[in-house]
Tab-separated table of C-alpha atoms in Angstrom:
chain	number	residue	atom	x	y	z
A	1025	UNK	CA	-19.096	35.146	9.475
A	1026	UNK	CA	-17.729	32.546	7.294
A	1027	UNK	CA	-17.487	29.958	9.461
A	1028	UNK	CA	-21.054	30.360	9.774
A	1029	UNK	CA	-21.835	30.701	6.133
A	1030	UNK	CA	-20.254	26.860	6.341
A	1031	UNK	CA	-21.968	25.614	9.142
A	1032	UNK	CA	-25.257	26.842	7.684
A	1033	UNK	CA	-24.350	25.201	4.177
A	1034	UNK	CA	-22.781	22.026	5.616
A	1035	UNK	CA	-24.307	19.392	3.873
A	1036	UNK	CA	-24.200	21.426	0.288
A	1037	UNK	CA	-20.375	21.938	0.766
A	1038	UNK	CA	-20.576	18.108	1.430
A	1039	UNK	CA	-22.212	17.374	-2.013
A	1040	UNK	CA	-19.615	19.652	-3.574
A	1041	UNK	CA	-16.971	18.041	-1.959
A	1042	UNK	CA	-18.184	14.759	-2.937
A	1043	UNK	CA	-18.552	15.555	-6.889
A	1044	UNK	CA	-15.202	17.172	-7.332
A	1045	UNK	CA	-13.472	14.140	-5.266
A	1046	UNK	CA	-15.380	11.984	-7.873
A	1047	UNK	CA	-14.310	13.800	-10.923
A	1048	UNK	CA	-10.592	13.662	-9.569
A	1049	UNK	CA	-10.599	9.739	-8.357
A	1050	UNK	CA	-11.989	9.071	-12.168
A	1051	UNK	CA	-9.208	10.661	-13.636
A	1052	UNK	CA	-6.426	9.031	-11.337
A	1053	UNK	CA	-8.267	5.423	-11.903
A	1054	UNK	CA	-8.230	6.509	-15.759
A	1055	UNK	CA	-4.196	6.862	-15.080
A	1056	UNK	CA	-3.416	4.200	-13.084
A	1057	UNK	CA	-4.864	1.710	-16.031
A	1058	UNK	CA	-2.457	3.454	-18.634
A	1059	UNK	CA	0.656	3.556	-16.173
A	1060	UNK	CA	1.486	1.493	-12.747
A	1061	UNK	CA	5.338	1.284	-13.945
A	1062	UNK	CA	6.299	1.426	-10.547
A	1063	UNK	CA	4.501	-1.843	-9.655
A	1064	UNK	CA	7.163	-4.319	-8.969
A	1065	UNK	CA	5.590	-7.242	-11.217
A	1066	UNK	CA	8.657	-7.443	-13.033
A	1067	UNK	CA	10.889	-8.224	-10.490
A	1068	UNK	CA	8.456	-10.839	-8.938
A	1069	UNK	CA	7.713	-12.483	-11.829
A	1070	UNK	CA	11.520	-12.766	-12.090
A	1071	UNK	CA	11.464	-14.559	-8.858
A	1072	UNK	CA	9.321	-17.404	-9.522
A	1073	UNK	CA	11.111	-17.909	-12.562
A	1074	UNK	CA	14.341	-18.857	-10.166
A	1075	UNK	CA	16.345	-15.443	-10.894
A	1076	UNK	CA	17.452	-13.606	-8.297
A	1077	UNK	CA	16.422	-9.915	-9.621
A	1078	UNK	CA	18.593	-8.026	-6.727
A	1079	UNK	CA	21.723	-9.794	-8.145
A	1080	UNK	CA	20.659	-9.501	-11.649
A	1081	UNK	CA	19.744	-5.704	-11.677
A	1082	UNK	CA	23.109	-5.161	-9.201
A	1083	UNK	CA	25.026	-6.261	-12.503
A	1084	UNK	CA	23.459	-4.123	-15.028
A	1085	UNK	CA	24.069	-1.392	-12.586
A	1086	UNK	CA	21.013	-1.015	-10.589
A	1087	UNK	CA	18.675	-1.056	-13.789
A	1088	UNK	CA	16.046	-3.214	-13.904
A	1089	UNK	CA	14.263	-4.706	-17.143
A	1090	UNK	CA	10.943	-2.994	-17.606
A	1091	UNK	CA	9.793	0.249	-16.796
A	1092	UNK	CA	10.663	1.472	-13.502
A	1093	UNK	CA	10.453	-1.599	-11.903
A	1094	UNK	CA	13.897	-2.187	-9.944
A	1095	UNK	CA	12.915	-4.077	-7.643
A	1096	UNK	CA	14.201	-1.969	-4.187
A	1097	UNK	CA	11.704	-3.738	-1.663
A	1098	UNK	CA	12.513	-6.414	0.895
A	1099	UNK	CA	12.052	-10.425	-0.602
A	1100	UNK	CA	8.892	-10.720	0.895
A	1101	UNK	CA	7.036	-8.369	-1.383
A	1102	UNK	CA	7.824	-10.505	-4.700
A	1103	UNK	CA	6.282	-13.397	-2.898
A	1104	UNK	CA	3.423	-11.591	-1.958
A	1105	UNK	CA	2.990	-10.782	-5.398
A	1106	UNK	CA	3.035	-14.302	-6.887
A	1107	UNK	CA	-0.806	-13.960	-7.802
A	1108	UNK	CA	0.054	-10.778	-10.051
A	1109	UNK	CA	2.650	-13.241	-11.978
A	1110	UNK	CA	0.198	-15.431	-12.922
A	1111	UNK	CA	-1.091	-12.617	-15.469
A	1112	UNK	CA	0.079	-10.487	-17.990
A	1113	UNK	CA	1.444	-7.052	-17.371
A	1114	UNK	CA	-1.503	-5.216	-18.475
A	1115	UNK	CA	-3.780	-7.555	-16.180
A	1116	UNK	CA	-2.126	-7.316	-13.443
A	1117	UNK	CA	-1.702	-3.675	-13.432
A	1118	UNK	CA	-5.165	-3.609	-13.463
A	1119	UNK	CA	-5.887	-5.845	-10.500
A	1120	UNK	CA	-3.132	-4.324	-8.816
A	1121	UNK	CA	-5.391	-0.703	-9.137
A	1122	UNK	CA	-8.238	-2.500	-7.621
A	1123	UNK	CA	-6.085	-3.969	-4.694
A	1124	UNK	CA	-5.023	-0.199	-4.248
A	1125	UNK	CA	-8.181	1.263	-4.538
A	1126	UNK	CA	-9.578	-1.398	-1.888
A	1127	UNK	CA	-6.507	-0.393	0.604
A	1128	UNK	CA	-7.370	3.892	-0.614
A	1129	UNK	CA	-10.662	3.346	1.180
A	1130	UNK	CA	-10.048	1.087	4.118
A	1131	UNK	CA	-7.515	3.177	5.226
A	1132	UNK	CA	-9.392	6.318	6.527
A	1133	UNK	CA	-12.857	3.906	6.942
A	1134	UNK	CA	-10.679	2.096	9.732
A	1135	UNK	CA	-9.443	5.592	11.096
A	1136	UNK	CA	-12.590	6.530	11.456
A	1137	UNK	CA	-13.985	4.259	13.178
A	1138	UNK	CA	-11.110	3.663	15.248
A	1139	UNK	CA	-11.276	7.496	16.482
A	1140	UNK	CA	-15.038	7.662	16.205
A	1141	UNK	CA	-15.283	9.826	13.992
A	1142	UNK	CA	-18.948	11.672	12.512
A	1143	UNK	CA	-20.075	10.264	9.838
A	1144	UNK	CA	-19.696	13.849	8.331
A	1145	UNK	CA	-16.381	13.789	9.431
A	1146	UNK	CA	-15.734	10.487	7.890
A	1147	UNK	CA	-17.213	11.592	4.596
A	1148	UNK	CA	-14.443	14.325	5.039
A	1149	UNK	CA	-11.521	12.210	6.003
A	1150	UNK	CA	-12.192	10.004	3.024
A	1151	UNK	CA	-12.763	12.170	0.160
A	1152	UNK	CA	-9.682	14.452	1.302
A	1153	UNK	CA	-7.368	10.767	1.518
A	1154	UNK	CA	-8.578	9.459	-2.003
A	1155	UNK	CA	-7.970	12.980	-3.198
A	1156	UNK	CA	-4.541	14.141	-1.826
A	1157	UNK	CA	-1.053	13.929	-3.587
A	1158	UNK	CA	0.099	10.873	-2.057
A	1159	UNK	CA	-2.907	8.934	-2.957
A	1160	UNK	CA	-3.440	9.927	-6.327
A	1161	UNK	CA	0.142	9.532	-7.078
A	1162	UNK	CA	0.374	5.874	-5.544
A	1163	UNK	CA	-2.862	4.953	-7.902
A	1164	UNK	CA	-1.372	6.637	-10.988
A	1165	UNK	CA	2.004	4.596	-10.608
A	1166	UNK	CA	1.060	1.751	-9.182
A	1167	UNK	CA	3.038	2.140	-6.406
A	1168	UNK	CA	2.889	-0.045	-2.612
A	1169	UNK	CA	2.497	2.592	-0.214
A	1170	UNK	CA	-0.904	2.149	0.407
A	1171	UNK	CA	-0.329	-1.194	1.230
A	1172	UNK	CA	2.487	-0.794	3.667
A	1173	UNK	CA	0.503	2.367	5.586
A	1174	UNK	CA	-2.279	-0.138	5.760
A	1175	UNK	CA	-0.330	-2.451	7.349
A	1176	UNK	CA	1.536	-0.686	9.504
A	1177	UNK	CA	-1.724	1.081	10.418
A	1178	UNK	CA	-3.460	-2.497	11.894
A	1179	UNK	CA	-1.524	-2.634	15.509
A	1180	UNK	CA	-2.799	1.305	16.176
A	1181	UNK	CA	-6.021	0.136	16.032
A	1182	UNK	CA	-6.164	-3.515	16.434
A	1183	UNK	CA	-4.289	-4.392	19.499
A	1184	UNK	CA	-3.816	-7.954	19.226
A	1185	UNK	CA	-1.867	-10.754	18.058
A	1186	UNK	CA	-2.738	-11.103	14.271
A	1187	UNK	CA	-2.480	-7.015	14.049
A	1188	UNK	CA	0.775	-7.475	14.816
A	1189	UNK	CA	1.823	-10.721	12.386
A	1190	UNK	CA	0.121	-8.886	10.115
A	1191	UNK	CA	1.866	-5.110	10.525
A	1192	UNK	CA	5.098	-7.432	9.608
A	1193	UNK	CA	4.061	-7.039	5.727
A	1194	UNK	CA	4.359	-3.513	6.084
A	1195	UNK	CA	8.451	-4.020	6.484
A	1196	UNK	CA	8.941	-4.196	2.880
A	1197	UNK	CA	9.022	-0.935	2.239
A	1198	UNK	CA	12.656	-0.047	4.177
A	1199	UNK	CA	12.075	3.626	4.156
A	1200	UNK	CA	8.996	3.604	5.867
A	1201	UNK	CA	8.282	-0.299	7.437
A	1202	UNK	CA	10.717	0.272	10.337
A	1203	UNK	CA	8.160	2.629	11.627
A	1204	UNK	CA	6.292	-0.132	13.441
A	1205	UNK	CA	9.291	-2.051	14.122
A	1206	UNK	CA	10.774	0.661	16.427
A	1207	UNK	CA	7.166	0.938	17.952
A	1208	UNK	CA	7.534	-2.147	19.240
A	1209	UNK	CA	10.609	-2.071	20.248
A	1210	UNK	CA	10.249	1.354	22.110
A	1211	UNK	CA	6.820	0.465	23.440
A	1212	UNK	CA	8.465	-3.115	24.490
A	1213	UNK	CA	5.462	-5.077	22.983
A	1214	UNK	CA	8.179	-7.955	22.136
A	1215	UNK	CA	5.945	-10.542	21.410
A	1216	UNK	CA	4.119	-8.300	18.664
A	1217	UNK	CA	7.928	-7.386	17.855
A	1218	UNK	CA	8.187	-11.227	17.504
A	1219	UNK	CA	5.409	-12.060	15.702
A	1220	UNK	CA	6.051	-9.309	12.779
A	1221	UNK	CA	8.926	-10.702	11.916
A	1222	UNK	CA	7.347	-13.792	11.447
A	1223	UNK	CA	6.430	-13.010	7.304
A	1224	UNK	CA	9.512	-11.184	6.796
A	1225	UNK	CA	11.520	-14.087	7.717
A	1226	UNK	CA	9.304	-16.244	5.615
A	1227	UNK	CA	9.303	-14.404	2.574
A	1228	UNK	CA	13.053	-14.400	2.961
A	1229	UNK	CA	13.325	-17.709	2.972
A	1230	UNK	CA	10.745	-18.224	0.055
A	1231	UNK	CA	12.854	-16.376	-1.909
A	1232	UNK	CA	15.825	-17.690	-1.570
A	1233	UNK	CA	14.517	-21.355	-1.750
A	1234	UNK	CA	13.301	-20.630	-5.224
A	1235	UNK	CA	16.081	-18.356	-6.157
A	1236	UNK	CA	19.465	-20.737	-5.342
């Protein structure tokens, strides 16, 4: 009886759906302008100043200098990030939101379509993702999950070469990254294996060029 009463009122639930989803991404965007501490600016701008910020914060005990910004991600985020140096904190967080929002909505748009999904079901997929926990949190502290899931996300759905240079940005993140390494690996796509390691190894050695 009820799952009629929904099937009947599809498209209204829908519209529902839709307002409250707006109402709640309004107020995360609202909080991701007045927070983002966790966006590792900081540490990057650190870098292209010639400091080494994992030996620097090491000394002070594992404390970094602003916010919550200590700087636990792999060398090749920081030179990612070089664009974000080239403003001030308050202007990058705020590009940094927009990068995030970009990566909130390609995400289940390129899940979609790579499962073929309705476009009711889309709808779905994408107001629950910009709405859940995870999301919302990620937007509200500036955090660089999104862009590591999208990442890692590419070689699922685009099986070819660049998919899998590109999935190599998702390694900066060490408690999630290795995710798509061990696909590889297990799957023994060693080429793609290869070819991800590609950016790691040359935002390692970016890093350290600048840095010593």
């Amino acid at each position: 009886m009820r799952l009629d009463f929904f099937e009947k009122n599809k498209n209204k639930v829908l519209y529902l759906l839709i307002t409250v989803s707006v109402f709640s991404f309004i107020n995360t965007f609202s909080k991701g302008l007045i927070n983002g501490c966790d966006f590792q600016w900081q540490p990057s701008v650190l870098l292209w100043e010639g400091v080494n910020h994992y030996k620097k914060f090491m000394s002070q005990g594992g404390r970094g200098d602003f916010l919550c910004q200590n700087g636990e991600y792999a060398h090749l985020l920081h030179v990612l990030f070089y664009p974000f140096t080239l403003f001030k904190w308050e202007t990058a967080r705020m590009v940094w939101l927009l990068v995030n929002i970009f990566f909130a909505f390609s995400i289940p748009i390129l899940i979609s379509k790579s499962l073929k999904l309705s476009k009711y079901k889309s709808i779905l997929l994408l107001l629950i993702f910009i709405t859940c926990y995870p999301t919302r949190m990620t937007l509200n502290y500036g955090q660089q999950s999104l862009l590591v899931l999208f990442f890692m996300l590419l070689p699922f759905i685009f099986n070819n070469k660049l998919s899998g240079f590109l999935s190599g940005l998702s390694y900066v993140k060490y408690s999630t990254g290795y995710i798509t390494f061990l696909n590889f690996l297990a799957s023994k796509q060693y080429k793609l294996f290869i070819l991800s390691l590609i950016p790691y190894l040359f935002g390692w050695l970016i890093y350290f060029f600048y840095t010593n």
